[in-house]
Amino acid sequence: MFKKGFIFGAATAAYQIEGSTNIDGRVKSIWDTFCEKKGNILDGSDGSIVCNSYKDYKDDVRLLHELNVNSYRFSIAWGRVIDENNQINPKGIEYYQNLCKELKKYNIEPYVTLYHWDMPQWIMDKGGFLNDEILELFSHYVDVVTKSLNGLVKNYITINEPQCIIFMGHDTCLFAPGIKYNDKEMLKAIHNLLKCHGHAVSIIRKNVKNSTIGFAPCSRPMIPTNNNPILYKKCYEKYFSINRNFEYANSVSIYSDPIFLGDYPKEYYLQFKDVLPTITKEDLELISQPIDYIYQNIYTGNYYSLDKDGNLIQNPFDFGFREGNIDWLQVVPEALYYAPKFLYERYKKPIIISENGLCNVDFVSLDGHVHDPQRIDYIERYLIELDKVAKEIPVEGYFYWSLFDNFEWNSGLRKRFGLVHVDYKTNKRTPKDSYYFYRDIIKRGGVNWIL
Ligand code: GBH
């Protein structure tokens, strides 16, 4: 059983659900631009309609209410609330105020992500996170949001998955803006992103009474396959390690050490000594202001063991291993045990799982329902592990990703993570079997009744 007051939620992000990209003064984001280029999105789709949440937000809230969640994580589209002259767009503000008021009616607590990847194109044109001007622009945006939602929102998540912003956006270039950076540019962009986080923390604390703040990176933990404490230690170390030659922009510690421990890890200074950005004491103080939670998006992991010489080795997945229908999503429930444990051990703050979910083939059956037994199994397996770790460390909440099937970035509309099925042609929303299953888990306060 999870403790009383446990945060049970569902999550979404603006560009993935809102649609209505061309109305009420919304300005173009890097994702609108990215979708225009043929070949960038698997099925050639974009975020112009998706779930129509800009128009149907009341129905979104109804579905949340009937799901019985006490919390809803959504993001604000920067380009809806700030125009190309860096002025406030009242229509955009009004939309989020209305959404929050509707949530309030049903006692659903909003958790607002300030930046979930949809940078206004005009800001990217100035250089995005590479241009120091971003600090002022982001601060202005955060000031506007927190003031206009004052009294409605107290929980903020500054930035979602910085690793994807930097690594997917500027190394693999599979995500917007798809502009390749060299190591020096990468580190500068990371540093500015962390400073944006820091400024946001100062502004939220100033503008919002009783605020709670976090930021939400993602990670893919190393899972020890037996109880050997040496194996545990090596998995822990690998989880926080940095390797300049291997996907370093996907690292955990480059982003989270400065925030929670006040500095980049030693390895960072050693491995990148020729390309370091300017890092001042004031920067690190700004970045490391105390925040309340360790949010983490966790979907999967990898299994590890020791070879006969005591070296850590990754165990390949067996042929036919359980998985979702997106290539990186193997079903590894222990990820929700080990990642929180590792993170708490290093950063010592309460944990909230800000995203977790399964992507699968889902369609409406002849009987009118959407049967998704694999998603039910996924939720059950992962919550059992989270429940287990919650007995050892403080775990405050869990957000299922996602409330809806939605625009899955470069995979377009073909990949479905939702508890609610969406027919993108008619916008008909059909709660899947997993929606009712998750609802019943919440009613009972946990998964123990299943065992
Ligand atoms: C999150 O992205 C996003 O926050 C959300 O918007 C998105 O819809 C959701 O999850 C589902 O994808 O290192 O092998 O794990 C997660 C996207 C998943 C992108 C893992 C990078 C790297 C492959 N990321 N992926 S791996």
Short mmCIF file of C-alpha atoms and ligand atoms in Angstrom, two decimals:
data_model
loop_
_atom_site.label_atom_id
_atom_site.label_comp_id
_atom_site.label_asym_id
_atom_site.label_seq_id
_atom_site.Cartn_x
_atom_site.Cartn_y
_atom_site.Cartn_z
CA MET A 1 0.00 0.00 0.00
CA PHE A 2 1.23 3.46 -0.75
CA LYS A 3 1.03 5.96 2.06
CA LYS A 4 -1.93 8.23 2.63
CA GLY A 5 -1.81 11.26 0.38
CA PHE A 6 0.29 9.44 -2.21
CA ILE A 7 0.27 11.34 -5.49
CA PHE A 8 -1.52 9.24 -8.10
CA GLY A 9 -1.51 11.04 -11.40
CA ALA A 10 -1.44 10.98 -15.15
CA ALA A 11 0.82 13.08 -17.38
CA THR A 12 0.74 14.81 -20.76
CA ALA A 13 2.64 17.57 -22.58
CA ALA A 14 1.32 20.55 -24.54
CA TYR A 15 2.58 19.85 -28.05
CA GLN A 16 1.60 16.20 -27.76
CA ILE A 17 -2.09 16.77 -26.99
CA GLU A 18 -3.30 20.35 -27.52
CA GLY A 19 -3.62 20.70 -31.30
CA SER A 20 -4.94 24.13 -32.39
CA THR A 21 -1.42 25.20 -33.23
CA ASN A 22 -2.54 28.11 -35.39
CA ILE A 23 -5.12 29.90 -33.32
CA ASP A 24 -5.38 32.56 -30.61
CA GLY A 25 -1.95 33.97 -31.31
CA ARG A 26 0.13 30.87 -30.59
CA VAL A 27 3.54 31.25 -32.23
CA LYS A 28 5.42 28.47 -33.95
CA SER A 29 7.62 26.14 -31.90
CA ILE A 30 10.66 24.15 -32.98
CA TRP A 31 8.41 21.08 -33.17
CA ASP A 32 6.08 22.72 -35.71
CA THR A 33 9.14 23.45 -37.82
CA PHE A 34 10.65 20.00 -37.30
CA CYS A 35 7.42 18.28 -38.40
CA GLU A 36 7.37 20.23 -41.65
CA LYS A 37 10.47 18.48 -42.92
CA LYS A 38 9.66 15.26 -44.71
CA GLY A 39 11.26 12.22 -43.10
CA ASN A 40 11.56 13.69 -39.61
CA ILE A 41 8.32 12.11 -38.34
CA LEU A 42 7.74 8.40 -38.91
CA ASP A 43 4.20 8.76 -40.29
CA GLY A 44 4.45 12.36 -41.52
CA SER A 45 2.01 13.55 -38.84
CA ASP A 46 2.31 16.59 -36.58
CA GLY A 47 0.77 18.20 -33.49
CA SER A 48 -1.80 20.35 -35.27
CA ILE A 49 -4.85 18.34 -34.12
CA VAL A 50 -3.95 15.30 -31.98
CA CYS A 51 -6.29 15.12 -28.96
CA ASN A 52 -7.79 18.58 -29.41
CA SER A 53 -7.14 19.39 -25.78
CA TYR A 54 -7.04 23.11 -26.48
CA LYS A 55 -10.74 22.89 -27.28
CA ASP A 56 -11.79 19.88 -25.23
CA TYR A 57 -9.96 20.51 -21.97
CA LYS A 58 -13.19 20.08 -20.01
CA ASP A 59 -13.50 16.57 -21.35
CA ASP A 60 -9.82 15.96 -20.43
CA VAL A 61 -10.64 16.93 -16.86
CA ARG A 62 -13.75 14.76 -16.82
CA LEU A 63 -11.63 11.78 -17.86
CA LEU A 64 -9.09 12.59 -15.13
CA HIS A 65 -11.86 12.86 -12.56
CA GLU A 66 -13.38 9.53 -13.53
CA LEU A 67 -9.92 8.01 -13.46
CA ASN A 68 -9.84 9.05 -9.83
CA VAL A 69 -6.37 10.62 -9.97
CA ASN A 70 -5.62 13.33 -7.41
CA SER A 71 -3.00 15.00 -9.65
CA TYR A 72 -2.45 15.96 -13.28
CA ARG A 73 0.91 16.74 -14.83
CA PHE A 74 0.71 18.86 -17.99
CA SER A 75 2.98 21.37 -19.67
CA ILE A 76 2.59 24.95 -20.80
CA ALA A 77 3.34 25.90 -24.39
CA TRP A 78 5.76 28.81 -24.16
CA GLY A 79 4.59 30.00 -27.58
CA ARG A 80 0.98 30.25 -26.45
CA VAL A 81 1.64 32.60 -23.58
CA ILE A 82 4.48 34.73 -25.00
CA ASP A 83 4.42 36.19 -28.51
CA GLU A 84 7.23 36.95 -30.97
CA ASN A 85 7.80 40.37 -29.42
CA ASN A 86 8.26 38.73 -26.05
CA GLN A 87 4.91 40.16 -24.94
CA ILE A 88 2.21 38.35 -23.00
CA ASN A 89 -0.56 36.71 -25.05
CA PRO A 90 -3.69 36.95 -22.84
CA LYS A 91 -5.57 34.32 -24.83
CA GLY A 92 -2.91 31.70 -24.12
CA ILE A 93 -2.83 32.59 -20.45
CA GLU A 94 -6.60 32.32 -20.26
CA TYR A 95 -6.51 28.79 -21.61
CA TYR A 96 -4.23 27.54 -18.84
CA GLN A 97 -6.18 29.48 -16.21
CA ASN A 98 -9.39 27.84 -17.42
CA LEU A 99 -7.79 24.41 -17.38
CA CYS A 100 -6.57 24.94 -13.81
CA LYS A 101 -9.95 26.22 -12.66
CA GLU A 102 -11.61 23.16 -14.15
CA LEU A 103 -9.10 20.92 -12.32
CA LYS A 104 -9.83 22.76 -9.11
CA LYS A 105 -13.54 22.01 -9.41
CA TYR A 106 -12.69 18.32 -9.13
CA ASN A 107 -9.91 18.74 -6.58
CA ILE A 108 -7.21 17.62 -8.97
CA GLU A 109 -3.83 19.10 -8.12
CA PRO A 110 -1.93 20.55 -11.10
CA TYR A 111 1.76 19.73 -11.63
CA VAL A 112 2.96 22.12 -14.29
CA THR A 113 5.96 21.44 -16.49
CA LEU A 114 7.36 24.76 -17.70
CA TYR A 115 9.47 23.41 -20.52
CA HIS A 116 8.50 20.19 -22.29
CA TRP A 117 10.56 20.68 -25.47
CA ASP A 118 8.47 23.18 -27.46
CA MET A 119 10.78 26.19 -27.62
CA PRO A 120 9.35 29.04 -29.69
CA GLN A 121 11.03 29.01 -33.09
CA TRP A 122 11.98 32.70 -32.84
CA ILE A 123 13.97 31.94 -29.69
CA MET A 124 15.69 28.99 -31.37
CA ASP A 125 16.57 31.33 -34.23
CA LYS A 126 18.54 33.41 -31.76
CA GLY A 127 20.51 30.31 -30.79
CA GLY A 128 18.28 28.64 -28.17
CA PHE A 129 20.21 27.39 -25.16
CA LEU A 130 23.50 28.42 -26.80
CA ASN A 131 22.70 32.11 -26.56
CA ASP A 132 22.96 33.59 -23.06
CA GLU A 133 19.90 35.66 -23.85
CA ILE A 134 17.90 32.49 -23.15
CA LEU A 135 18.34 33.15 -19.43
CA GLU A 136 16.39 36.37 -19.60
CA LEU A 137 13.81 35.05 -22.05
CA PHE A 138 13.11 31.94 -19.97
CA SER A 139 12.99 33.97 -16.75
CA HIS A 140 10.46 36.35 -18.27
CA TYR A 141 8.30 33.42 -19.42
CA VAL A 142 8.44 31.77 -15.99
CA ASP A 143 7.61 35.05 -14.28
CA VAL A 144 4.56 35.51 -16.50
CA VAL A 145 3.30 31.95 -15.97
CA THR A 146 3.78 31.85 -12.22
CA LYS A 147 2.14 35.25 -11.73
CA SER A 148 -0.85 34.49 -13.94
CA LEU A 149 -1.44 31.06 -12.41
CA ASN A 150 -0.91 32.31 -8.89
CA GLY A 151 -3.46 30.78 -6.54
CA LEU A 152 -4.13 28.01 -9.04
CA VAL A 153 -0.80 26.19 -9.27
CA LYS A 154 1.81 25.53 -6.63
CA ASN A 155 3.72 22.56 -8.06
CA TYR A 156 6.22 23.24 -10.81
CA ILE A 157 8.58 21.07 -12.81
CA THR A 158 11.07 23.35 -14.52
CA ILE A 159 12.36 21.24 -17.42
CA ASN A 160 11.43 17.83 -18.80
CA GLU A 161 14.16 15.38 -19.85
CA PRO A 162 17.11 17.71 -20.39
CA GLN A 163 18.92 14.70 -21.84
CA CYS A 164 16.47 14.47 -24.74
CA ILE A 165 16.63 18.21 -25.36
CA ILE A 166 20.41 18.08 -25.67
CA PHE A 167 21.16 14.55 -26.86
CA MET A 168 18.22 13.88 -29.19
CA GLY A 169 18.00 17.52 -30.30
CA HIS A 170 21.69 18.13 -30.92
CA ASP A 171 23.53 14.81 -31.19
CA THR A 172 21.35 12.12 -32.80
CA CYS A 173 19.20 14.97 -34.20
CA LEU A 174 16.14 12.70 -34.14
CA PHE A 175 14.24 15.39 -32.20
CA ALA A 176 13.71 19.10 -32.81
CA PRO A 177 15.54 21.25 -33.57
CA GLY A 178 17.84 18.59 -35.06
CA ILE A 179 20.88 20.85 -35.13
CA LYS A 180 24.17 19.09 -34.49
CA TYR A 181 26.44 20.61 -31.82
CA ASN A 182 30.09 19.87 -31.09
CA ASP A 183 31.23 19.01 -27.55
CA LYS A 184 31.94 22.60 -26.65
CA GLU A 185 28.50 23.73 -27.78
CA MET A 186 26.84 20.79 -26.03
CA LEU A 187 28.39 21.66 -22.68
CA LYS A 188 27.54 25.32 -23.03
CA ALA A 189 23.92 24.48 -23.90
CA ILE A 190 23.72 22.12 -20.90
CA HIS A 191 25.13 24.78 -18.61
CA ASN A 192 22.67 27.40 -19.83
CA LEU A 193 19.81 24.92 -19.51
CA LEU A 194 20.79 24.33 -15.88
CA LYS A 195 21.02 28.07 -15.29
CA CYS A 196 17.51 28.44 -16.76
CA HIS A 197 16.39 25.88 -14.20
CA GLY A 198 18.08 27.90 -11.46
CA HIS A 199 16.44 31.15 -12.50
CA ALA A 200 13.09 29.39 -12.63
CA VAL A 201 13.57 28.16 -9.05
CA SER A 202 14.28 31.71 -7.80
CA ILE A 203 11.25 33.10 -9.62
CA ILE A 204 8.85 30.37 -8.49
CA ARG A 205 9.96 30.76 -4.87
CA LYS A 206 9.42 34.52 -5.13
CA ASN A 207 6.02 34.38 -6.85
CA VAL A 208 4.34 31.28 -5.45
CA LYS A 209 3.42 30.62 -1.85
CA ASN A 210 4.06 27.06 -0.59
CA SER A 211 5.52 26.06 -3.93
CA THR A 212 7.01 22.66 -4.63
CA ILE A 213 9.70 22.48 -7.29
CA GLY A 214 11.57 19.81 -9.19
CA PHE A 215 12.99 19.04 -12.57
CA ALA A 216 12.33 15.85 -14.48
CA PRO A 217 15.22 14.07 -16.16
CA CYS A 218 14.94 10.58 -17.55
CA SER A 219 17.14 7.59 -16.92
CA ARG A 220 17.60 3.96 -17.83
CA PRO A 221 18.96 2.24 -14.72
CA MET A 222 21.34 -0.70 -14.50
CA ILE A 223 19.58 -3.58 -12.75
CA PRO A 224 21.67 -6.01 -10.70
CA THR A 225 20.54 -9.58 -11.33
CA ASN A 226 21.58 -10.95 -7.94
CA ASN A 227 22.18 -9.79 -4.36
CA ASN A 228 25.96 -9.46 -4.57
CA PRO A 229 26.77 -6.07 -2.96
CA ILE A 230 29.71 -5.59 -5.34
CA LEU A 231 27.36 -5.91 -8.28
CA TYR A 232 25.01 -3.38 -6.67
CA LYS A 233 27.87 -0.93 -6.18
CA LYS A 234 29.05 -1.31 -9.78
CA CYS A 235 25.53 -0.76 -11.14
CA TYR A 236 25.20 2.34 -8.98
CA GLU A 237 28.53 3.67 -10.22
CA LYS A 238 27.71 3.02 -13.85
CA TYR A 239 24.34 4.75 -13.48
CA PHE A 240 26.09 7.96 -12.42
CA SER A 241 29.15 7.62 -14.65
CA ILE A 242 30.14 9.81 -17.61
CA ASN A 243 31.82 8.63 -20.79
CA ARG A 244 32.73 11.39 -23.23
CA ASN A 245 32.83 8.91 -26.08
CA PHE A 246 29.47 7.37 -25.34
CA GLU A 247 26.18 9.26 -25.25
CA TYR A 248 27.41 11.53 -22.46
CA ALA A 249 24.56 13.98 -23.06
CA ASN A 250 22.28 11.17 -21.85
CA SER A 251 24.03 11.15 -18.48
CA VAL A 252 22.31 11.32 -15.08
CA SER A 253 25.04 13.05 -13.10
CA ILE A 254 25.93 15.87 -15.53
CA TYR A 255 22.44 17.27 -14.97
CA SER A 256 21.53 16.17 -11.47
CA ASP A 257 24.83 16.58 -9.59
CA PRO A 258 24.96 20.37 -10.14
CA ILE A 259 21.35 20.69 -9.00
CA PHE A 260 21.46 18.44 -5.94
CA LEU A 261 25.16 18.39 -5.01
CA GLY A 262 26.18 21.89 -6.10
CA ASP A 263 28.76 20.95 -8.73
CA TYR A 264 29.41 18.83 -11.79
CA PRO A 265 31.04 15.47 -11.06
CA LYS A 266 34.87 15.30 -10.99
CA GLU A 267 34.84 13.12 -14.11
CA TYR A 268 33.14 15.90 -16.04
CA TYR A 269 36.02 18.32 -15.40
CA LEU A 270 38.58 15.63 -16.24
CA GLN A 271 37.05 14.32 -19.44
CA PHE A 272 35.99 17.66 -20.89
CA LYS A 273 38.88 19.85 -19.79
CA ASP A 274 39.48 21.14 -23.34
CA VAL A 275 35.85 22.17 -23.95
CA LEU A 276 34.53 23.38 -20.60
CA PRO A 277 32.09 26.30 -20.56
CA THR A 278 32.66 29.15 -18.12
CA ILE A 279 31.34 27.90 -14.78
CA THR A 280 31.32 30.37 -11.91
CA LYS A 281 30.62 29.94 -8.23
CA GLU A 282 27.53 32.11 -8.67
CA ASP A 283 26.28 29.84 -11.47
CA LEU A 284 26.58 26.79 -9.25
CA GLU A 285 24.81 28.56 -6.41
CA LEU A 286 22.01 29.54 -8.74
CA ILE A 287 21.69 26.01 -10.10
CA SER A 288 21.81 24.26 -6.74
CA GLN A 289 19.14 26.16 -4.85
CA PRO A 290 17.21 23.61 -2.82
CA ILE A 291 14.31 21.94 -4.59
CA ASP A 292 11.72 19.63 -3.13
CA TYR A 293 11.64 16.44 -5.15
CA ILE A 294 13.66 14.18 -7.35
CA TYR A 295 11.33 13.71 -10.30
CA GLN A 296 12.34 11.01 -12.72
CA ASN A 297 10.90 9.62 -15.94
CA ILE A 298 11.54 5.88 -15.94
CA TYR A 299 10.24 3.41 -18.47
CA THR A 300 12.82 0.66 -18.73
CA GLY A 301 16.31 -0.51 -17.79
CA ASN A 302 19.03 -3.04 -18.50
CA TYR A 303 20.07 -6.12 -16.57
CA TYR A 304 23.67 -6.54 -15.40
CA SER A 305 25.86 -9.16 -13.78
CA LEU A 306 29.56 -9.75 -12.99
CA ASP A 307 31.77 -11.90 -15.18
CA LYS A 308 34.27 -14.35 -13.65
CA ASP A 309 36.86 -11.57 -13.32
CA GLY A 310 34.41 -9.37 -11.46
CA ASN A 311 33.75 -6.99 -14.36
CA LEU A 312 30.29 -5.55 -14.85
CA ILE A 313 28.60 -6.94 -17.95
CA GLN A 314 25.26 -6.16 -19.53
CA ASN A 315 23.01 -9.20 -20.00
CA PRO A 316 21.40 -9.16 -23.43
CA PHE A 317 17.61 -9.51 -23.44
CA ASP A 318 16.48 -13.02 -24.33
CA PHE A 319 14.94 -13.49 -27.76
CA GLY A 320 11.29 -12.60 -27.49
CA PHE A 321 11.73 -10.71 -24.22
CA ARG A 322 8.60 -8.76 -23.13
CA GLU A 323 8.52 -5.32 -24.71
CA GLY A 324 6.37 -2.47 -26.01
CA ASN A 325 6.15 -1.61 -29.68
CA ILE A 326 8.79 1.13 -29.61
CA ASP A 327 12.34 -0.09 -29.91
CA TRP A 328 13.75 1.19 -26.58
CA LEU A 329 10.94 -0.01 -24.32
CA GLN A 330 11.65 -3.41 -22.80
CA VAL A 331 9.48 -4.28 -19.81
CA VAL A 332 11.94 -4.09 -16.89
CA PRO A 333 9.85 -3.42 -13.77
CA GLU A 334 12.88 -3.51 -11.42
CA ALA A 335 13.76 -0.10 -12.91
CA LEU A 336 11.16 1.36 -10.53
CA TYR A 337 12.96 -0.24 -7.61
CA TYR A 338 16.61 0.47 -8.42
CA ALA A 339 16.43 3.95 -10.00
CA PRO A 340 14.66 5.49 -6.97
CA LYS A 341 17.08 3.68 -4.66
CA PHE A 342 20.19 4.91 -6.50
CA LEU A 343 18.83 8.44 -6.81
CA TYR A 344 17.86 8.67 -3.16
CA GLU A 345 21.19 7.30 -2.05
CA ARG A 346 23.03 10.06 -3.93
CA TYR A 347 20.67 13.06 -3.75
CA LYS A 348 18.61 12.38 -0.61
CA LYS A 349 15.30 13.93 -1.62
CA PRO A 350 11.86 12.33 -1.89
CA ILE A 351 11.14 10.66 -5.23
CA ILE A 352 8.26 11.20 -7.62
CA ILE A 353 7.99 9.12 -10.76
CA SER A 354 7.02 11.81 -13.26
CA GLU A 355 6.51 9.40 -16.18
CA ASN A 356 6.15 5.65 -16.62
CA GLY A 357 4.10 3.80 -19.17
CA LEU A 358 3.83 1.32 -22.01
CA CYS A 359 3.52 1.94 -25.72
CA ASN A 360 1.66 -0.77 -27.60
CA VAL A 361 -0.66 -1.62 -30.47
CA ASP A 362 -4.12 -0.61 -29.30
CA PHE A 363 -7.32 -0.33 -31.29
CA VAL A 364 -11.03 -0.39 -30.67
CA SER A 365 -12.39 -3.95 -30.76
CA LEU A 366 -15.69 -5.04 -32.26
CA ASP A 367 -17.24 -4.82 -28.81
CA GLY A 368 -16.38 -1.11 -28.67
CA HIS A 369 -13.73 -1.50 -25.97
CA VAL A 370 -9.95 -1.25 -26.10
CA HIS A 371 -8.40 -4.34 -24.53
CA ASP A 372 -4.82 -3.75 -23.47
CA PRO A 373 -3.78 -6.56 -21.12
CA GLN A 374 -0.07 -5.85 -21.64
CA ARG A 375 -0.43 -2.31 -20.32
CA ILE A 376 -2.32 -3.63 -17.31
CA ASP A 377 0.46 -6.11 -16.68
CA TYR A 378 3.08 -3.37 -17.12
CA ILE A 379 1.42 -1.05 -14.60
CA GLU A 380 0.97 -3.87 -12.11
CA ARG A 381 4.55 -5.12 -12.38
CA TYR A 382 6.06 -1.62 -12.11
CA LEU A 383 3.88 -0.52 -9.20
CA ILE A 384 4.77 -3.67 -7.28
CA GLU A 385 8.44 -2.64 -7.54
CA LEU A 386 7.69 0.97 -6.62
CA ASP A 387 5.70 -0.22 -3.63
CA LYS A 388 8.67 -2.32 -2.56
CA VAL A 389 11.14 0.57 -2.68
CA ALA A 390 8.62 2.89 -0.98
CA LYS A 391 9.12 0.77 2.13
CA GLU A 392 12.81 1.72 2.14
CA ILE A 393 12.91 5.34 0.97
CA PRO A 394 10.44 8.23 0.67
CA VAL A 395 8.41 7.86 -2.53
CA GLU A 396 5.74 10.54 -2.89
CA GLY A 397 4.06 9.88 -6.18
CA TYR A 398 3.58 8.27 -9.56
CA PHE A 399 2.36 9.74 -12.85
CA TYR A 400 1.33 7.34 -15.60
CA TRP A 401 2.45 8.45 -19.08
CA SER A 402 0.12 9.21 -20.67
CA LEU A 403 -3.51 10.07 -20.04
CA PHE A 404 -4.05 9.95 -23.83
CA ASP A 405 -2.61 8.36 -26.89
CA ASN A 406 -0.86 11.37 -28.37
CA PHE A 407 1.79 12.77 -30.69
CA GLU A 408 4.79 10.60 -29.84
CA TRP A 409 7.43 13.02 -31.22
CA ASN A 410 9.43 11.54 -34.09
CA SER A 411 7.24 8.40 -34.00
CA GLY A 412 4.19 10.52 -34.77
CA LEU A 413 0.71 9.16 -34.11
CA ARG A 414 1.57 5.51 -34.58
CA LYS A 415 2.80 4.84 -31.07
CA ARG A 416 0.19 4.72 -28.31
CA PHE A 417 1.00 5.17 -24.60
CA GLY A 418 -2.45 6.26 -23.42
CA LEU A 419 -4.88 5.04 -20.81
CA VAL A 420 -7.43 6.60 -23.15
CA HIS A 421 -7.49 5.64 -26.82
CA VAL A 422 -7.88 8.53 -29.26
CA ASP A 423 -9.29 8.23 -32.75
CA TYR A 424 -7.40 11.06 -34.43
CA LYS A 425 -9.94 11.41 -37.21
CA THR A 426 -13.05 11.82 -35.10
CA ASN A 427 -11.38 12.75 -31.81
CA LYS A 428 -13.42 10.03 -30.13
CA ARG A 429 -11.85 9.13 -26.82
CA THR A 430 -12.25 5.60 -25.50
CA PRO A 431 -10.91 4.65 -22.08
CA LYS A 432 -8.92 1.43 -22.40
CA ASP A 433 -9.18 -1.51 -20.00
CA SER A 434 -5.99 -0.22 -18.33
CA TYR A 435 -7.78 3.04 -17.50
CA TYR A 436 -10.25 1.13 -15.32
CA PHE A 437 -7.49 -1.01 -13.88
CA TYR A 438 -5.44 2.05 -12.86
CA ARG A 439 -8.62 3.65 -11.46
CA ASP A 440 -9.18 0.63 -9.23
CA ILE A 441 -5.56 0.63 -8.05
CA ILE A 442 -5.97 4.25 -7.02
CA LYS A 443 -9.25 3.49 -5.22
CA ARG A 444 -7.50 0.82 -3.21
CA GLY A 445 -4.40 2.94 -2.61
CA GLY A 446 -1.96 0.47 -4.09
CA VAL A 447 -1.28 -2.88 -5.66
CA ASN A 448 -1.11 -5.13 -2.63
CA TRP A 449 -4.66 -6.36 -3.10
CA ILE A 450 -3.47 -8.02 -6.26
CA LEU A 451 -0.80 -10.09 -4.53
C1 GBH B 1 9.40 10.84 -22.64
O1 GBH B 1 10.41 10.71 -23.55
C2 GBH B 1 8.82 12.19 -22.86
O2 GBH B 1 8.94 13.03 -21.75
C3 GBH B 1 7.42 12.14 -23.36
O3 GBH B 1 7.10 13.36 -23.93
C4 GBH B 1 7.27 10.97 -24.30
O4 GBH B 1 6.07 10.97 -24.98
C5 GBH B 1 7.41 9.73 -23.48
O5 GBH B 1 8.58 9.74 -22.72
C6 GBH B 1 7.35 8.44 -24.26
O6 GBH B 1 8.40 8.33 -25.15
O7 GBH B 1 18.40 5.15 -23.92
O8 GBH B 1 17.59 3.17 -25.00
O9 GBH B 1 16.20 4.30 -23.43
C7 GBH B 1 11.15 9.56 -23.52
C8 GBH B 1 11.90 9.50 -24.80
C9 GBH B 1 13.08 7.49 -24.40
C10 GBH B 1 13.96 9.24 -25.76
C11 GBH B 1 14.39 6.82 -24.43
C12 GBH B 1 15.27 8.64 -25.71
C13 GBH B 1 16.51 6.77 -25.59
C14 GBH B 1 16.62 5.33 -25.85
N1 GBH B 1 13.14 8.86 -24.66
N2 GBH B 1 15.19 7.27 -25.53
S1 GBH B 1 17.23 4.47 -24.44
#
